Coordinates of C-alpha atoms in Angstrom, one line a residue:
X1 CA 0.0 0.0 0.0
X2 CA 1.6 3.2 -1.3
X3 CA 0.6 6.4 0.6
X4 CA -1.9 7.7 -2.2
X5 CA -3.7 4.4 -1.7
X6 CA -3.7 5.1 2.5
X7 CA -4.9 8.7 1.9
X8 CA -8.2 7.5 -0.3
X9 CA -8.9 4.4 2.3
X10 CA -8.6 7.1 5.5
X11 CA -10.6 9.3 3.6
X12 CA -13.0 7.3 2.5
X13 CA -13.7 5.7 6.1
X14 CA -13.9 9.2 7.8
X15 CA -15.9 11.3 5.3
X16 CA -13.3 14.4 4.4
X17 CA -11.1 14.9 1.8
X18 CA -8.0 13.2 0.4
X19 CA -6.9 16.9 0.6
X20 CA -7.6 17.6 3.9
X21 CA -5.7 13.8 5.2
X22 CA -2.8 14.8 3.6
X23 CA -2.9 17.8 4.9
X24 CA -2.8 16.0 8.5
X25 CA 0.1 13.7 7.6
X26 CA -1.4 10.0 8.0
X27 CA 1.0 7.3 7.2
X28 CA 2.2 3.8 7.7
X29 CA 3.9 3.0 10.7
X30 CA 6.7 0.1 10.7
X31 CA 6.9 -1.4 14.0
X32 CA 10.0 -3.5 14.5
X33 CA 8.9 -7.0 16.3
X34 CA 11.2 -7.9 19.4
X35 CA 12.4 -11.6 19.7
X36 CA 13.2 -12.2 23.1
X37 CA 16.8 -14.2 24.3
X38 CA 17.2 -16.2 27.1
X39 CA 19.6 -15.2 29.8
X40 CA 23.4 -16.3 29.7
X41 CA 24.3 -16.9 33.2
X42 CA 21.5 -19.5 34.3
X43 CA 18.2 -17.9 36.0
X44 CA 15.2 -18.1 33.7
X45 CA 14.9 -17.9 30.6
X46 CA 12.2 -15.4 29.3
X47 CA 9.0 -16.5 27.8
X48 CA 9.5 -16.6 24.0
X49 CA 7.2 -15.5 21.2
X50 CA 3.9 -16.8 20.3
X51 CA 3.1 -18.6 17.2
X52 CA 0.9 -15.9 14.6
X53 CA -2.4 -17.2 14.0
X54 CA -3.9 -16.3 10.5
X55 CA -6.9 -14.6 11.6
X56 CA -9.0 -15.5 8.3
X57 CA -8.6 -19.4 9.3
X58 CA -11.5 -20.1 11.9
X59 CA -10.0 -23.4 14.0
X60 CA -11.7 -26.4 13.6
X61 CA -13.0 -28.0 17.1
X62 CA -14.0 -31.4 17.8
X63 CA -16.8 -32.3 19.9
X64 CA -15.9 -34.3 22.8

């Protein structure tokens, strides 16, 4: 998504203008994910990261 292409969807959604969101300066933030290390010198170790979960998959349960 290019930032013409976020400027039509916000405006769109809220009702102004493309004009008036570029104006305000919305854009696409990149937000660095953070893999956690255990510690070196015994202790315990922290908790590592989840598995992602596709949330368009709905997951199948058996009855008991």
């Amino acid at each position: 998504m290019n930032q013409n292409q976020l400027n039509r969807e916000v405006a769109q959604v809220t009702g102004e203008t493309v004009e008036l969101i570029r104006q305000r300066g919305f854009g696409i933030l990149v937000v660095p994910r953070v893999y956690f290390q255990p510690r070196r010198r015994g202790g315990q170790a922290l908790p590592k990261p989840t598995k992602l979960v596709n949330p368009n998959i709905q997951p199948v349960c058996k009855a008991a």
